[in-house]
Every structure is written in structure tokens, then in C-alpha cells.
Backbone as a chain_set.jsonl record, in Angstrom:
{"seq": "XXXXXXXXXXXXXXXXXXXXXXXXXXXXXXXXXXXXXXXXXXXXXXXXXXXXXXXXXXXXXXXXXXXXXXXXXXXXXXXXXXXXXXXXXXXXXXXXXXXXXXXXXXXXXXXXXXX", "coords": {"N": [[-15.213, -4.944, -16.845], [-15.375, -2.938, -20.119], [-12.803, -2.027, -22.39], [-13.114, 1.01, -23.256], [-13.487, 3.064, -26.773], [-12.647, 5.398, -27.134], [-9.894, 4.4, -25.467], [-8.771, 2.736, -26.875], [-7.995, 3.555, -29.135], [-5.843, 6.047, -27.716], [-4.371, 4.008, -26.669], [-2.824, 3.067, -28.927], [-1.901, 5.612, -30.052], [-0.403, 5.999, -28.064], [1.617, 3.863, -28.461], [0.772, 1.502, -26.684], [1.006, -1.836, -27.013], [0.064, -4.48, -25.296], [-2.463, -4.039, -23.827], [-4.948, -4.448, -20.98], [-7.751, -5.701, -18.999], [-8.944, -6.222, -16.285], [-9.454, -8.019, -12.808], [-8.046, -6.084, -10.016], [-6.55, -7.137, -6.512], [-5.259, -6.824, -3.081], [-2.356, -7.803, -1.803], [0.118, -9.067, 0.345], [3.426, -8.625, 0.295], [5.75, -8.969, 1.969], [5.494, -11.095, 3.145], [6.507, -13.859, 1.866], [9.353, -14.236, -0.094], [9.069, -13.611, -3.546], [7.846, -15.444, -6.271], [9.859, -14.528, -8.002], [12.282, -14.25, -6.985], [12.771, -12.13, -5.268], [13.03, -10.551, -2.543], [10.572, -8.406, -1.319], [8.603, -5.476, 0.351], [5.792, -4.375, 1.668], [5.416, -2.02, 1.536], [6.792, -0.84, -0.949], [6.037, -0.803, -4.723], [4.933, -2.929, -6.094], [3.648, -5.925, -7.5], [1.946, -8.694, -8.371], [1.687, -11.42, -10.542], [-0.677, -13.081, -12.761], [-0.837, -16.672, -13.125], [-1.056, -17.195, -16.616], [-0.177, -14.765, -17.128], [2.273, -14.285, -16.113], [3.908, -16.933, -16.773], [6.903, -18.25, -17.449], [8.317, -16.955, -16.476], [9.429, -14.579, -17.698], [7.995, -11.771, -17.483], [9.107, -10.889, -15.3], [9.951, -8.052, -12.982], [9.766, -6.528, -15.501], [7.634, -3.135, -15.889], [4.195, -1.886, -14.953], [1.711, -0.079, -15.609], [-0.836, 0.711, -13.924], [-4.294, 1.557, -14.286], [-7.088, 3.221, -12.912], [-10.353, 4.549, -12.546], [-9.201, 7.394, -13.126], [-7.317, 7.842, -11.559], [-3.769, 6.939, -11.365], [-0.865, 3.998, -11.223], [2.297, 2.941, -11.215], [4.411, -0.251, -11.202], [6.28, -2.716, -10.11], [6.549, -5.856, -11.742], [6.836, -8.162, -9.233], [5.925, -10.997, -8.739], [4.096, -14.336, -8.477], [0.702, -14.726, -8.758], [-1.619, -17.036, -7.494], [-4.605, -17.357, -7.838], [-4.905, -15.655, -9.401], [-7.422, -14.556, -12.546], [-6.719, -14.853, -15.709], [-6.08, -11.872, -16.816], [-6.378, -10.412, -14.651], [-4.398, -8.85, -11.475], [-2.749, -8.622, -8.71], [-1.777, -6.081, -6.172], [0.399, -4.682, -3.852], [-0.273, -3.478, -1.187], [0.652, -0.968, -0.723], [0.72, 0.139, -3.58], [-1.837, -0.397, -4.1], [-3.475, 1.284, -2.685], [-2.691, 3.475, -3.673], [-4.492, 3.371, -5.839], [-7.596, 3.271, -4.592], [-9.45, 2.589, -1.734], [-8.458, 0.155, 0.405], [-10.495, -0.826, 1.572], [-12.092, -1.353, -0.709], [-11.425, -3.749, -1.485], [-11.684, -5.412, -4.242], [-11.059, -4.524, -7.429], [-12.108, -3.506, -10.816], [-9.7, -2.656, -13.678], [-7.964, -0.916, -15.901], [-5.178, -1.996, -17.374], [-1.578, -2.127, -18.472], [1.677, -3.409, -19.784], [4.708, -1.045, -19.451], [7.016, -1.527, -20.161]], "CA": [[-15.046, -3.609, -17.366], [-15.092, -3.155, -21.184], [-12.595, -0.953, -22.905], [-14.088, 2.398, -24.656], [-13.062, 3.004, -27.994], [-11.14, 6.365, -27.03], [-8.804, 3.655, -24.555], [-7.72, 1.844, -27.965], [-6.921, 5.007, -29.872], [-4.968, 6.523, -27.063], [-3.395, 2.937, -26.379], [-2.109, 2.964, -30.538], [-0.753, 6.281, -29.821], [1.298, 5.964, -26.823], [2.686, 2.535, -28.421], [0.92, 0.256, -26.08], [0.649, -3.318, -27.63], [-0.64, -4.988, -24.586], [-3.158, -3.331, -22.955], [-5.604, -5.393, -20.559], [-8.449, -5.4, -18.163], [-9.28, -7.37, -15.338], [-9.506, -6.903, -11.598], [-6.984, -5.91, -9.003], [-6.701, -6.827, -5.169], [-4.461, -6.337, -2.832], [-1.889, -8.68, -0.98], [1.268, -8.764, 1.231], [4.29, -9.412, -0.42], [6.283, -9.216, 2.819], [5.397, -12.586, 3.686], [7.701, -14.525, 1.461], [9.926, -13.851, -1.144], [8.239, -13.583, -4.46], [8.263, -15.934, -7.316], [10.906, -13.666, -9.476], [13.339, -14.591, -6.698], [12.778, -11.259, -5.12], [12.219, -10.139, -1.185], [9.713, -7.062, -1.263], [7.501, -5.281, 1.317], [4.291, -3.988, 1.264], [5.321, -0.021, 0.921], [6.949, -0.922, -2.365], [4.875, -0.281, -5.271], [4.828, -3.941, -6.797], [2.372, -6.776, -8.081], [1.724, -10.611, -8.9], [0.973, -11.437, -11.826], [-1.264, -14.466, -13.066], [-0.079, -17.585, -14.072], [-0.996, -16.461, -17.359], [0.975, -13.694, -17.48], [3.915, -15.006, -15.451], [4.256, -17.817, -17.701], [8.017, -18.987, -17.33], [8.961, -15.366, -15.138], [9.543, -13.906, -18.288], [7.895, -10.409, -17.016], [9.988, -10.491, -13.419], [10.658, -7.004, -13.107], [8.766, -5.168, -15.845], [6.881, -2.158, -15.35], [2.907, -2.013, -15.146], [0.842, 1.311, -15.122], [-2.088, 0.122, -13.866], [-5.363, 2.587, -14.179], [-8.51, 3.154, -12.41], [-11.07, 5.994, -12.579], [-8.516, 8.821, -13.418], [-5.85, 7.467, -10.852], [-2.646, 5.465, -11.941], [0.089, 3.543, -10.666], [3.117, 2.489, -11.805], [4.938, -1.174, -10.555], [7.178, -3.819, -11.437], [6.136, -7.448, -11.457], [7.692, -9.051, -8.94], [5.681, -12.309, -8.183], [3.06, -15.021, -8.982], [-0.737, -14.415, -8.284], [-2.204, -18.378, -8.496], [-5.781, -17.217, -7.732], [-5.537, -14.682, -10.348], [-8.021, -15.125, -13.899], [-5.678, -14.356, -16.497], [-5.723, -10.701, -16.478], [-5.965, -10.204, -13.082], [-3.008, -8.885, -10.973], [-2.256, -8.249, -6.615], [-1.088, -4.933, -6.171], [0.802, -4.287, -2.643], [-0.745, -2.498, -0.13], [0.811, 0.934, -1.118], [0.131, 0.296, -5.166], [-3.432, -0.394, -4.549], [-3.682, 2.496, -2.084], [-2.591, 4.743, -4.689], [-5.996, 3.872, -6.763], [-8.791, 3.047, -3.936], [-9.265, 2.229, -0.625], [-8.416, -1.242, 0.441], [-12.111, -1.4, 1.688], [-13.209, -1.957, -1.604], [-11.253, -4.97, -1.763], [-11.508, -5.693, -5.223], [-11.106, -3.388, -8.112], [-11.759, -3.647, -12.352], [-8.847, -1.777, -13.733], [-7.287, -1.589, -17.23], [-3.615, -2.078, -16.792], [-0.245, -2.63, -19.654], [3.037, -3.493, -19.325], [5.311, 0.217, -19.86], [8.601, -1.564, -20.77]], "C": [[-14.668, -3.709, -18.835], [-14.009, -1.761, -21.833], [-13.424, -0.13, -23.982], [-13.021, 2.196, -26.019], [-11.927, 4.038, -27.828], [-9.605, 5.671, -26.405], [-7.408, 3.036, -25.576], [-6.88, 3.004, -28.478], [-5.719, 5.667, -29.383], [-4.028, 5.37, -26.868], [-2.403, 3.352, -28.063], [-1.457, 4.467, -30.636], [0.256, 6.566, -29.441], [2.046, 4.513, -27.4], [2.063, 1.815, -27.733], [0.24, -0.622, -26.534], [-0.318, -4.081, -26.599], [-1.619, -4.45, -23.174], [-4.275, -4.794, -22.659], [-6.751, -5.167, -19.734], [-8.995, -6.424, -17.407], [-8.867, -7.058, -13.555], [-8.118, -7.197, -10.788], [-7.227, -6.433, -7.897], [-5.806, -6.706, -4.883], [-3.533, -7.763, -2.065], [-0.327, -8.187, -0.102], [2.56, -9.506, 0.912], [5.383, -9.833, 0.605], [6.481, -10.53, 3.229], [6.33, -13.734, 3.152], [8.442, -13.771, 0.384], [9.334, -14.609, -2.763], [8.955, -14.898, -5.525], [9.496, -15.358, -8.474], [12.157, -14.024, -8.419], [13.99, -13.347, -5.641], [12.347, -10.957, -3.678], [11.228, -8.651, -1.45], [9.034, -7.182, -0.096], [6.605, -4.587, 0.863], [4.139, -2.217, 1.393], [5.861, -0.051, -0.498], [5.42, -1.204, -3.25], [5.19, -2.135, -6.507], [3.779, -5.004, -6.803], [3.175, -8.076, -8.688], [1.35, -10.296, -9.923], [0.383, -12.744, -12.166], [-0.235, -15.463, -13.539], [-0.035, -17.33, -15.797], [0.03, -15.674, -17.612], [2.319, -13.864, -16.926], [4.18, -15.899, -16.332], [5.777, -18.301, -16.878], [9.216, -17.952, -16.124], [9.569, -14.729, -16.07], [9.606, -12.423, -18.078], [8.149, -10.518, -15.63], [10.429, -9.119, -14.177], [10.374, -6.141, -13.96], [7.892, -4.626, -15.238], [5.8, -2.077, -15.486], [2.87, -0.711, -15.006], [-0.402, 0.132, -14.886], [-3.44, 1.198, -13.588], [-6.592, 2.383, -13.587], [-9.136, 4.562, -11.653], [-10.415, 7.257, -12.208], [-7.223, 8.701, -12.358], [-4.843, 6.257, -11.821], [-1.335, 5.141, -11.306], [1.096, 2.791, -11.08], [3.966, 1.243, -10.996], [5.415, -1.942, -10.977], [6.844, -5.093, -10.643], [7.211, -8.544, -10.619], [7.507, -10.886, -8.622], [4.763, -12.901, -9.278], [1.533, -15.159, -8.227], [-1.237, -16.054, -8.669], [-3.344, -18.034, -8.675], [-6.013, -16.168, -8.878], [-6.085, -15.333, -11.234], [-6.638, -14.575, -14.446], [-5.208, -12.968, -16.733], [-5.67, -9.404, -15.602], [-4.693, -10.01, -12.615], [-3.238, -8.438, -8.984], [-1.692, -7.215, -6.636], [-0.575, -4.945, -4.328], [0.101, -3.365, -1.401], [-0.727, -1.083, -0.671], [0.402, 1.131, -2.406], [-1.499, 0.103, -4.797], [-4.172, 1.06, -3.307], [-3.787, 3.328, -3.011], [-3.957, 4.655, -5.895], [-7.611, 3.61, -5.769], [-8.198, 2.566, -2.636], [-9.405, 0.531, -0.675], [-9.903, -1.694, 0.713], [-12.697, -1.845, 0.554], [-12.728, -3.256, -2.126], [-10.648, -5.911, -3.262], [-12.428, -4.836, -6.658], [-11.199, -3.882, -10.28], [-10.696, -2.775, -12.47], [-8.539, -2.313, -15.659], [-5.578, -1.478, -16.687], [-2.749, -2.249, -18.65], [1.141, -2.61, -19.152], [3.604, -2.299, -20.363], [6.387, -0.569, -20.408], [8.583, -3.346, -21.622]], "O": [[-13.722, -4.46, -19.071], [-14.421, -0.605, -21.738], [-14.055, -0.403, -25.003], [-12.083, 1.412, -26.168], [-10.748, 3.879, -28.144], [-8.494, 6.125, -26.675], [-6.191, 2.893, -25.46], [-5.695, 3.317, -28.354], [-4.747, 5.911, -30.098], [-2.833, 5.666, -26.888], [-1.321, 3.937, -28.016], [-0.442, 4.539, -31.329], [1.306, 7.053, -29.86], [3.018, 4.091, -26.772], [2.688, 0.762, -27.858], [-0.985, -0.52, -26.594], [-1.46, -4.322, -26.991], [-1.43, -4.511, -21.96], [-4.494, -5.742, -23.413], [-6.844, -3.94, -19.692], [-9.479, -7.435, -17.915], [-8.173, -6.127, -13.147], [-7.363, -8.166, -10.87], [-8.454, -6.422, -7.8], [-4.973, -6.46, -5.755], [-4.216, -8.755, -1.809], [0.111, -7.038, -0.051], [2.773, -10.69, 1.17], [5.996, -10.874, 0.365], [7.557, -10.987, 3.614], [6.873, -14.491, 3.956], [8.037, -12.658, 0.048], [9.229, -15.812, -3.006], [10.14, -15.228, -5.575], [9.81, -15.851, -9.557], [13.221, -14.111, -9.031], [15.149, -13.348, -5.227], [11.136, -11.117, -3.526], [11.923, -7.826, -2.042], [8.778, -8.225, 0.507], [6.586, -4.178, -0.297], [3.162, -1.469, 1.357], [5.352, 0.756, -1.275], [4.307, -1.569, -2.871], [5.666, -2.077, -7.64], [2.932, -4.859, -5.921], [4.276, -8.349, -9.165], [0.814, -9.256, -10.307], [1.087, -13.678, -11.781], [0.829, -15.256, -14.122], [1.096, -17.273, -16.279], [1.02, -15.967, -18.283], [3.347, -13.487, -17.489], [5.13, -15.431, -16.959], [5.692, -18.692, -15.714], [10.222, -18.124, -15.436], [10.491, -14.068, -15.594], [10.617, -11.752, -18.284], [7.273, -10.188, -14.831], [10.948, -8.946, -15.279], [10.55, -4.964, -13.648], [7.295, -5.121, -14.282], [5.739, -2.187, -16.711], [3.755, -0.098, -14.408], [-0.709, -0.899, -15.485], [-3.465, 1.639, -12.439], [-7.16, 1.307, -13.777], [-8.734, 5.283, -10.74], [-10.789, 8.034, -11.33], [-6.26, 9.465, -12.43], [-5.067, 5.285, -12.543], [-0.7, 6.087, -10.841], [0.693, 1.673, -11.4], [4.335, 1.684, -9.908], [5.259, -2.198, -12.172], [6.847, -5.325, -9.434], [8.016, -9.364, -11.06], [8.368, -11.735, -8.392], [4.562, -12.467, -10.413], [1.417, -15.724, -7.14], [-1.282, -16.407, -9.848], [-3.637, -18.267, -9.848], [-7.147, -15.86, -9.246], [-5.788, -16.526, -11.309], [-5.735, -14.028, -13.813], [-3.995, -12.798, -16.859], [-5.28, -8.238, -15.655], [-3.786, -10.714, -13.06], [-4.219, -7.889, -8.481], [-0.707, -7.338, -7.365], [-1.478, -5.301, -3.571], [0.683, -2.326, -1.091], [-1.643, -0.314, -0.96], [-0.25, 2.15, -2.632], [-2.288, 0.692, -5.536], [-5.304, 1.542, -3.367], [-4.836, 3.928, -3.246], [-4.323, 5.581, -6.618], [-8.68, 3.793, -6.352], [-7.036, 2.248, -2.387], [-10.103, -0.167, -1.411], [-10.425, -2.689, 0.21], [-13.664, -2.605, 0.593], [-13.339, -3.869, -3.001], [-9.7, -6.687, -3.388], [-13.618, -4.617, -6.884], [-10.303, -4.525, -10.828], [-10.533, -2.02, -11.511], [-8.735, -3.328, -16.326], [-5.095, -0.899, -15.714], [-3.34, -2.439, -19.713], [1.598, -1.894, -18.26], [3.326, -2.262, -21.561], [6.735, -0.05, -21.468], [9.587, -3.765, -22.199]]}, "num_chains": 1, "name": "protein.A"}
């Protein structure tokens, strides 16, 4: 998915520095306790993040909007995605509900970290 030109403009208005794009799926965070050190379940509205973007667990606990075709969702990074590309992220069950049905599995999205 390529950003439009209106995406940048509106990004340099609202302030956001790191805006990104790359796809979403979904996973189950229930299962262990996340790389940030964190138990979550899969009605919370949270996400992996690539090695990439995890880096050292720097972003444990910031906030994502993450967008896709006029829906958006807001979540805080609680884990590590290994299979992600670099700007790839896992959204929870209930965060990736809130932009598509899990049927589609796997989603482009633009996304930025809010905080």
C-alpha cells in the first residue's frame, strides 16, 4: 500500500513524525506473556511489534492508531512480532476486529505511534 500525498500533509499537520505502512494480522496474546514483560488477553486492544520496531523494548507500552479504509484503532505495544517485515505489526483479536474481519487474515494498513 503506497501512501497518497493528502496522508503526508495531514500526517505534518497532526505532528506525526513516524508514520508507516505495512500489513497487519491478527494473533493471541493470551498465550504467553508478551515480550514488554506484560500478561494481556485477546479483548484488549494491543499489538506486537517487529523486531524492527521493538528494537531494545524501547516502544513497550506506546500508543499506535492504526488505520484501514476509514476505520481506526488505537493500541499500545505490548509485545514482539518475529515473523513481522519491519513495518508490520499483530493486532489482538479485538484490535483487528475493530478494522476487518479476521477472515481476511491479513490486512495493508498505514499505522504511527500517537505518543
Amino acid at each position: 500500500m503506497k501512501f497518497s500525498k493528502s496522508f503526508f500533509v495531514a500526517a505534518a499537520l497532526c505532528g506525526i513524525a513516524n508514520a508507516f505502512n505495512g500489513d497487519v494480522t491478527f494473533y493471541y496474546p493470551r498465550v504467553a506473556t508478551g515480550a514488554c514483560g506484560w500478561y494481556n488477553n485477546d479483548n484488549e486492544l494491543v499489538a506486537a511489534l517487529s523486531i524492527d520496531q521493538y528494537g531494545s523494548g524501547g516502544n513497550c507500552g506506546r500508543a499506535i492508531r492504526v488505520d484501514y479504509q476509514g476505520k481506526s484503532v488505537t493500541v499500545a505495544a505490548v509485545d514482539k512480532c518475529a515473523g513481522c517485515q519491519p513495518n508490520d505489526i499483530d493486532l489482538s483479536p479485538a484490535a483487528f476486529d475493530q478494522l476487518a474481519s479476521r477472515d481476511a487474515g491479513r490486512i495493508a494498513v498505514n499505522w504511527y505511534y500517537v505518543n
